[in-house]
Amino acid sequence: MAETWVRMVTAQTPTNIAVIKYWGKRDETLILPVNDSISVTLDPAHLCTTTTVAVSPSFVQDRMWLNGKEISLSGGRYQNCLREIRARACDVEDKERGINISKKDWEKLHVHIASYNNFPTAAGLASSAAGFACLVFALAKLMNAKEDNSKLSAIARQGSGSACRSLFGGFVKWNMGKFEDGSDSLAVEVVDEKHWDDLVIIIAVVSSRQKETSSTTGMRETVETSLLLQHRAKEIVPKRIIQMEEAIKNRDFASFAHLTCADSNQFHAVCLDTCPPIFYMNDTSHRIISCAEKWNRSEGTPQVAYTFDAGPNAVLIARNRQAAARLLQKLLFYFPPNSDTDLNSYVLGDKSILKDAGIEDLKDVEAFPPPSEIKDAPRYKGDVSYFICTRPGRGPVLLSDESQALLSPETGLPK
Amino acid sequence: MAETWVRMVTAQTPTNIAVIKYWGKRDETLILPVNDSISVTLDPAHLCTTTTVAVSPSFVQDRMWLNGKEISLSGGRYQNCLREIRARACDVEDKERGINISKKDWEKLHVHIASYNNFPTAAGLASSAAGFACLVFALAKLMNAKEDNSKLSAIARQGSGSACRSLFGGFVKWNMGKFEDGSDSLAVEVVDEKHWDDLVIIIAVVSSRQKETSSTTGMRETVETSLLLQHRAKEIVPKRIIQMEEAIKNRDFASFAHLTCADSNQFHAVCLDTCPPIFYMNDTSHRIISCAEKWNRSEGTPQVAYTFDAGPNAVLIARNRQAAARLLQKLLFYFPPNSDTDLNSYVLGDKSILKDAGIEDLKDVEAFPPPSEIKDAPRYKGDVSYFICTRPGRGPVLLSDESQALLSPETGLPK
């Protein structure tokens, strides 16, 4: 084979947010969880990772660039994913370009990886989930691995636990599995993204001065010290998983919202029961919960569910567009931006929700009467950095348009 | 008997703070808890209730004044305490003044009650615990009830659960009891206040804009909705009670601190596991915890324990005066007062700790280097309203000095 070719694959993978939470590993190396979890996949139009993987006989080592900056691949999590995919690589033949890679060649060939998040990495929006899912998915395609997405999810899981749930769209369940080797700890689709397509998701990215405990460290400390975690994992979550699947299949928003909120709160409760205690939510998170709870109560039936991961950001799931528009009105009223921020950079993602809410300008928000369910509530200017409006979305896809590749087809280096 | 006499008794009763928490009732009317709890009694010199109860044939109804303002006695909790003490009243004879009250007279005689807290009632410092304990103790003495303090505690419990623990000094255990009538749900002394007299307690009264869920409502909602509470009450607390009694008896500060912090955090965890979730701690509370945890870790052995009740105030228990002085330095560094506040009104109670800490003026605090265990930590000016320095203290006492009575010996009305 010629020594100059570069073969590339570009994929796009969504992020996901758990509605029944994953917290606690029973095996730290294989990343095997103490309970099943269920997530909703977020629309990649607003939150996703794009990854280009390339192979060339001219590459002298595996290399990776994240958001344009080269990072080390020496970490065990990257190495696990690379090793597992290489072990499943198959023959690749590209007659047109005269490329022939045999199964055993993959052991010697090096890869270049470039990955880009279309949202701030540091914002605590599960970038590692989308990232490892995309890495594994793209490498599998590059190396012609024949495994289906569930099988690939068990590999992505070894990069970052929640990454396994980003291999599907819609609602996804991560079965904790029973086997010691982790081969049955993988993700399956509950329903695809078309099943419940009136849901609207609004993410409040909350300003925080606090440095948070990493989820890896946090989980370990919870497993080691919380006296409530095992009870949650063994007695509570298994029942909730069944109820949640039922609620999703029936598009039963009341049950879905109840379970989602209760499970988010219980996850944060076991964090608090950890020694030393872990606080991911702050006063702003609490105020967003209070806003959602009061509105739901005043309506008599839930309009919005909330869930928080290992950080202060709120993920709010509205029952439909109308509820989302009303929710956005309330959120903008309570959490107006700092005066130097305009609406366009304060509400990101699907801006059509703003239109539904009758908001063309921040002045429109000022004109609303205060939401009736909370009288005399103060307003918290600047406590939210920005909002992202999105919805449930699809799973990983290959991008065939070469202009979207992050590596140069000539050099295999970042464009 | 003459129709003009007024017979009075004045008592002083401490407040208490639980180190193994009471949260959840199995009987709402009798106020029977779902688990045992243990508390430390706070020195009445800094936090106490003084109550004068008076009886006179001239009184036409039961009346009560709290901090100088008349309040209604019609609530079930006051009525329960009054009824239970009246049922135990005995003959009273005062030969000198020619007063003779027979057991059965008490049913017809009315009482006046005046109560005063030497600390702000609204600050969330368990004023109802000291209040009901003092009411029951003073009425029992007035009516010559022969019950010991444990028996009286079972009556005070019907006014406010945690009040039963204010009938003793030192460390006190509230046995949840087994009987349906609640007669064995009462407080007993674990050790008196002299047993472990090097402990120093610093209370941080935290500024809050939030209106809190009352503990009665909060407990009810936790019992009804938390899936973790029963596990805590049945499986975790019984073991902790044994360990805590042991730690207190052995003056084992490391075990004491570990159990106190873990149980406070677990109480707040079950509040968070409630639907809708209850948040009593705020960002300032979290920062105080973080300050204590980091210091303890940096020292290798615990210097301070923290515990929080149904509100954001921190109760910090330092292992000795030296640790308390260092703690106060740290607290004043992180949480300086607003610029219009002077040291004398910012640190209340036992001001000798200030002297030990080498602080005569707020300028002295500015001169400290930032505590080494938290580098570059921001300072949170105005987030704490004030501190109270105190220590474990004695149980209820009678005040024989009539000048301390809150009612006039002539009229039986507030002085």
Coordinates of C-alpha atoms in Angstrom, one line a residue, chain A residues 56-396:
Chain A
S56 CA -2.3 6.7 7.8
P57 CA 0.9 4.7 7.5
S58 CA 2.7 8.0 7.8
F59 CA 1.5 8.6 11.4
V60 CA 4.2 7.7 14.0
Q61 CA 2.1 7.7 17.1
D62 CA -1.5 8.0 18.3
R63 CA -2.4 11.7 18.8
M64 CA -5.5 13.6 19.9
W65 CA -6.6 17.2 19.7
L66 CA -9.6 18.4 21.8
N67 CA -11.1 21.7 20.7
G68 CA -8.0 22.4 18.7
K69 CA -5.5 21.7 21.5
E70 CA -3.4 18.6 21.6
I71 CA -4.0 16.4 24.7
S72 CA -2.4 13.3 26.0
L73 CA -3.8 9.9 25.1
S74 CA -1.8 8.2 27.8
G75 CA -4.7 8.0 30.3
G76 CA -6.1 4.6 30.9
R77 CA -9.6 5.5 29.7
Y78 CA -8.4 6.5 26.2
Q79 CA -6.1 3.5 26.1
N80 CA -9.0 1.1 27.0
C81 CA -11.1 2.4 24.2
L82 CA -8.4 2.3 21.6
R83 CA -7.4 -1.2 22.7
E84 CA -10.9 -2.5 22.6
I85 CA -11.7 -1.1 19.2
R86 CA -8.4 -2.3 17.7
A87 CA -9.2 -5.8 18.9
R88 CA -12.4 -5.6 16.9
A89 CA -11.0 -4.1 13.7
C90 CA -11.6 -5.8 10.4
D91 CA -10.3 -5.7 6.9
V92 CA -10.8 -2.3 5.1
E93 CA -10.7 -2.1 1.4
D94 CA -11.0 1.2 -0.6
K95 CA -10.6 0.1 -4.2
E96 CA -11.0 3.6 -5.6
R97 CA -8.1 4.9 -3.6
G98 CA -6.2 1.7 -3.7
I99 CA -6.2 1.4 0.1
N100 CA -6.1 -2.1 1.7
I101 CA -5.8 -2.5 5.4
S102 CA -5.9 -6.0 6.7
K103 CA -7.3 -6.9 10.2
K104 CA -3.8 -7.4 11.6
D105 CA -2.4 -4.1 10.2
W106 CA -4.5 -2.2 12.8
E107 CA -2.2 -3.2 15.5
K108 CA 0.7 -1.3 14.0
L109 CA -1.2 1.6 12.4
H110 CA -1.5 4.9 14.4
V111 CA -4.5 7.1 14.5
H112 CA -5.1 10.8 14.8
I113 CA -8.2 12.1 16.6
A114 CA -9.7 15.5 16.6
S115 CA -12.7 16.3 18.7
Y116 CA -14.8 19.4 19.0
N117 CA -17.7 20.2 21.3
N118 CA -20.3 22.7 20.0
F119 CA -20.8 23.9 23.6
P120 CA -18.4 25.1 26.4
T121 CA -16.5 22.0 27.7
A122 CA -16.1 23.5 31.2
A123 CA -19.8 24.2 31.6
G124 CA -20.5 20.9 33.2
L125 CA -22.7 19.6 30.3
A126 CA -21.5 16.0 30.1
S127 CA -18.9 16.7 27.5
S128 CA -17.0 13.5 28.3
A129 CA -20.1 11.4 27.6
A130 CA -20.5 12.8 24.1
G131 CA -16.7 12.7 23.7
F132 CA -16.0 9.1 24.4
A133 CA -19.2 7.9 22.6
C134 CA -18.0 9.8 19.5
L135 CA -14.4 8.5 19.8
V136 CA -15.6 4.9 20.0
F137 CA -18.2 5.3 17.3
A138 CA -15.8 7.0 14.9
L139 CA -13.0 4.5 15.5
A140 CA -15.3 1.6 15.0
K141 CA -16.4 2.9 11.6
L142 CA -12.8 3.7 10.7
M143 CA -11.7 0.2 11.6
N144 CA -14.7 -1.4 10.1
A145 CA -15.6 -3.0 13.4
K146 CA -18.9 -4.9 13.0
E147 CA -20.3 -4.5 16.5
D148 CA -23.8 -2.9 16.9
N149 CA -24.2 0.3 18.9
S150 CA -25.0 -1.6 22.1
K151 CA -21.8 -3.5 21.9
L152 CA -19.9 -0.3 21.1
S153 CA -21.6 1.3 24.2
A154 CA -19.9 -1.3 26.4
I155 CA -16.5 0.0 25.0
A156 CA -17.5 3.7 25.3
R157 CA -18.5 2.9 29.0
Q158 CA -14.8 2.2 29.7
G159 CA -13.9 5.7 28.7
S160 CA -16.7 7.4 30.7
G161 CA -19.6 5.6 32.2
S162 CA -22.4 7.8 31.0
A163 CA -20.8 7.8 27.5
C164 CA -22.5 4.4 26.8
R165 CA -25.9 6.1 26.8
S166 CA -24.8 8.5 24.0
L167 CA -24.8 5.7 21.5
F168 CA -28.6 6.0 20.9
G169 CA -31.1 8.7 20.4
G170 CA -34.4 9.3 22.3
F171 CA -34.5 7.6 25.7
V172 CA -31.7 5.1 26.6
K173 CA -31.2 2.6 29.4
W174 CA -27.9 1.5 30.7
N175 CA -28.2 -2.0 32.0
M176 CA -25.8 -2.4 34.9
G177 CA -25.2 -6.0 33.9
K178 CA -24.2 -9.0 36.0
F179 CA -21.0 -10.3 34.5
E180 CA -17.6 -9.6 36.1
D181 CA -16.1 -8.8 32.7
G182 CA -18.7 -6.1 32.1
S183 CA -19.7 -7.4 28.7
D184 CA -23.4 -7.1 29.6
S185 CA -23.1 -3.6 31.1
L186 CA -24.3 -1.7 28.0
A187 CA -26.9 0.7 26.7
V188 CA -30.1 -0.2 24.9
E189 CA -32.7 2.1 23.3
V190 CA -35.9 2.5 25.3
V191 CA -37.7 4.6 22.6
D192 CA -36.3 6.6 19.7
E193 CA -36.4 10.4 19.5
K194 CA -39.6 10.5 17.5
H195 CA -41.6 8.6 20.2
W196 CA -42.1 11.6 22.5
D197 CA -41.3 14.6 20.4
D198 CA -43.3 17.3 22.1
L199 CA -40.8 17.5 25.0
V200 CA -38.7 20.7 25.2
I201 CA -35.5 20.9 27.2
I202 CA -34.2 24.1 28.7
I203 CA -30.7 24.1 30.3
A204 CA -29.8 26.8 32.7
V205 CA -26.0 27.1 32.9
V206 CA -25.5 28.4 36.4
S207 CA -22.7 30.7 37.4
S208 CA -20.5 29.2 40.0
R209 CA -17.5 30.3 42.0
Q210 CA -17.1 26.9 43.5
K211 CA -14.7 24.2 42.2
E212 CA -16.6 21.0 42.0
T213 CA -15.6 17.5 43.1
S214 CA -15.1 15.4 39.9
S215 CA -17.7 12.8 39.4
T216 CA -15.1 10.1 39.5
T217 CA -13.9 11.2 42.9
G218 CA -17.4 12.0 44.2
M219 CA -18.7 8.5 43.2
R220 CA -15.8 6.8 44.9
E221 CA -16.3 8.7 48.1
T222 CA -20.0 8.1 48.1
V223 CA -19.5 4.3 47.6
E224 CA -17.0 4.3 50.4
T225 CA -18.8 6.4 53.0
S226 CA -22.6 6.9 52.3
L227 CA -24.8 4.6 54.3
L228 CA -27.8 5.5 52.1
L229 CA -26.3 4.7 48.7
Q230 CA -26.6 0.9 48.8
H231 CA -30.2 1.1 49.9
R232 CA -30.8 3.5 47.0
A233 CA -29.0 1.2 44.5
K234 CA -30.5 -2.1 45.6
E235 CA -34.0 -1.2 46.8
I236 CA -35.1 2.1 45.2
V237 CA -33.6 2.4 41.8
P238 CA -34.7 -1.0 40.4
K239 CA -38.4 -0.1 41.0
R240 CA -37.9 3.4 39.6
I241 CA -36.3 2.0 36.4
I242 CA -39.4 -0.1 35.7
Q243 CA -41.7 2.9 36.5
M244 CA -39.6 5.2 34.4
E245 CA -39.6 2.9 31.3
E246 CA -43.4 2.6 31.7
A247 CA -43.8 6.4 32.0
I248 CA -41.7 7.0 28.9
K249 CA -43.4 4.4 26.8
N250 CA -46.8 5.8 27.8
R251 CA -45.7 9.4 27.4
D252 CA -47.0 9.9 30.9
F253 CA -45.5 13.3 31.8
A254 CA -46.8 13.4 35.4
S255 CA -45.1 10.1 36.3
F256 CA -42.0 11.0 34.2
A257 CA -41.7 14.4 36.0
H258 CA -42.2 12.9 39.4
L259 CA -39.6 10.2 38.9
T260 CA -37.1 12.5 37.3
C261 CA -37.2 15.2 40.0
A262 CA -37.3 12.6 42.8
D263 CA -34.3 10.7 41.4
S264 CA -32.2 13.9 40.8
N265 CA -32.9 14.9 44.4
Q266 CA -32.0 11.5 45.8
F267 CA -28.7 11.5 43.9
H268 CA -27.9 14.8 45.5
A269 CA -29.0 13.4 48.8
V270 CA -26.5 10.6 48.7
C271 CA -23.9 13.1 47.7
L272 CA -24.7 15.0 50.9
D273 CA -24.6 11.8 52.8
T274 CA -21.0 11.3 51.7
C275 CA -18.1 12.0 54.0
P276 CA -17.0 14.7 53.5
P277 CA -20.3 15.8 52.0
I278 CA -20.5 16.8 48.3
F279 CA -22.6 19.8 47.2
Y280 CA -23.2 20.1 43.5
M281 CA -26.3 22.3 43.7
N282 CA -26.0 25.9 44.9
D283 CA -28.5 28.5 46.0
T284 CA -29.3 29.3 42.3
S285 CA -30.0 25.6 41.7
H286 CA -32.3 25.5 44.7
R287 CA -34.1 28.6 43.5
I288 CA -34.7 27.0 40.1
I289 CA -36.1 23.9 41.8
S290 CA -38.4 26.1 43.9
C291 CA -39.6 27.9 40.8
A292 CA -40.4 24.7 39.1
E293 CA -42.1 23.1 42.1
K294 CA -44.2 26.1 42.8
W295 CA -45.3 26.4 39.2
N296 CA -46.2 22.7 39.0
R297 CA -48.2 22.9 42.2
S298 CA -50.0 26.0 41.0
E299 CA -51.0 24.3 37.8
G300 CA -52.2 21.1 39.6
T301 CA -50.4 18.9 37.1
P302 CA -46.6 18.9 36.3
Q303 CA -45.5 21.3 33.5
V304 CA -41.8 20.8 34.0
A305 CA -39.3 18.2 35.3
Y306 CA -35.9 19.2 36.6
T307 CA -32.7 17.2 36.9
F308 CA -29.2 18.2 38.0
D309 CA -25.9 16.4 37.3
A310 CA -22.6 16.8 39.1
G311 CA -22.8 20.6 39.0
P312 CA -25.2 23.5 39.6
N313 CA -26.7 23.5 36.1
A314 CA -30.4 22.8 35.8
V315 CA -31.8 20.7 33.0
L316 CA -35.5 21.5 32.7
I317 CA -37.8 19.2 30.7
A318 CA -41.1 20.9 29.7
R319 CA -44.1 18.8 28.7
N320 CA -44.6 20.7 25.4
R321 CA -43.7 23.9 23.5
Q322 CA -46.4 25.9 25.3
A323 CA -45.1 24.9 28.7
A324 CA -41.6 25.6 27.6
A325 CA -42.5 29.1 26.4
R326 CA -44.1 29.8 29.8
L327 CA -41.2 28.3 31.6
L328 CA -38.8 30.5 29.7
Q329 CA -40.8 33.6 30.6
K330 CA -40.5 32.7 34.2
L331 CA -36.8 31.9 34.1
L332 CA -36.0 35.1 32.3
F333 CA -38.0 37.0 34.8
Y334 CA -36.3 35.5 37.9
F335 CA -32.9 35.2 36.4
P336 CA -32.3 38.2 34.1
P337 CA -28.9 38.5 32.5
N338 CA -26.3 41.0 33.6
S339 CA -26.9 44.4 31.9
D340 CA -24.0 43.9 29.4
T341 CA -25.6 40.7 28.0
D342 CA -28.1 40.7 25.1
L343 CA -30.9 38.3 24.6
N344 CA -29.2 36.6 21.6
S345 CA -26.2 35.6 23.7
Y346 CA -28.4 34.8 26.8
V347 CA -30.8 32.3 25.2
L348 CA -28.9 29.8 22.9
G349 CA -30.1 26.8 20.9
D350 CA -33.6 26.6 19.6
K351 CA -34.5 30.3 19.6
S352 CA -38.0 29.6 18.3
I353 CA -39.1 29.0 21.9
L354 CA -38.4 32.7 22.5
K355 CA -40.7 33.6 19.7
D356 CA -43.5 31.4 21.2
A357 CA -42.9 33.2 24.5
G358 CA -43.5 36.5 22.8
I359 CA -40.0 37.7 23.7
E360 CA -38.1 39.6 21.1
D361 CA -36.1 41.7 23.4
L362 CA -35.1 41.7 27.1
K363 CA -37.4 44.7 27.5
D364 CA -40.3 42.3 26.8
V365 CA -39.4 40.3 29.9
E366 CA -39.6 43.5 32.1
A367 CA -43.1 44.0 30.8
F368 CA -44.4 40.7 32.2
P369 CA -46.2 40.7 35.5
P370 CA -44.4 38.6 38.1
P371 CA -45.4 35.0 37.9
S372 CA -48.5 34.7 40.1
E373 CA -47.4 31.5 42.0
I374 CA -44.4 33.3 43.7
K375 CA -45.4 36.7 45.1
D376 CA -42.7 39.3 45.9
A377 CA -39.9 36.9 44.9
P378 CA -36.7 38.7 44.4
R379 CA -34.9 38.6 41.1
Y380 CA -31.4 37.1 40.7
K381 CA -29.6 39.1 38.1
G382 CA -26.5 37.4 36.7
D383 CA -27.0 34.1 38.6
V384 CA -27.5 32.2 35.4
S385 CA -24.8 32.5 32.7
Y386 CA -27.0 31.5 29.8
F387 CA -29.9 29.2 28.7
I388 CA -29.8 26.6 26.0
C389 CA -33.2 25.5 24.5
T390 CA -33.1 22.1 23.0
R391 CA -35.1 18.8 22.7
P392 CA -34.6 15.0 22.7
G393 CA -32.4 14.1 19.8
R394 CA -30.9 11.4 17.6
G395 CA -28.0 9.1 18.2
P396 CA -24.6 9.1 16.6

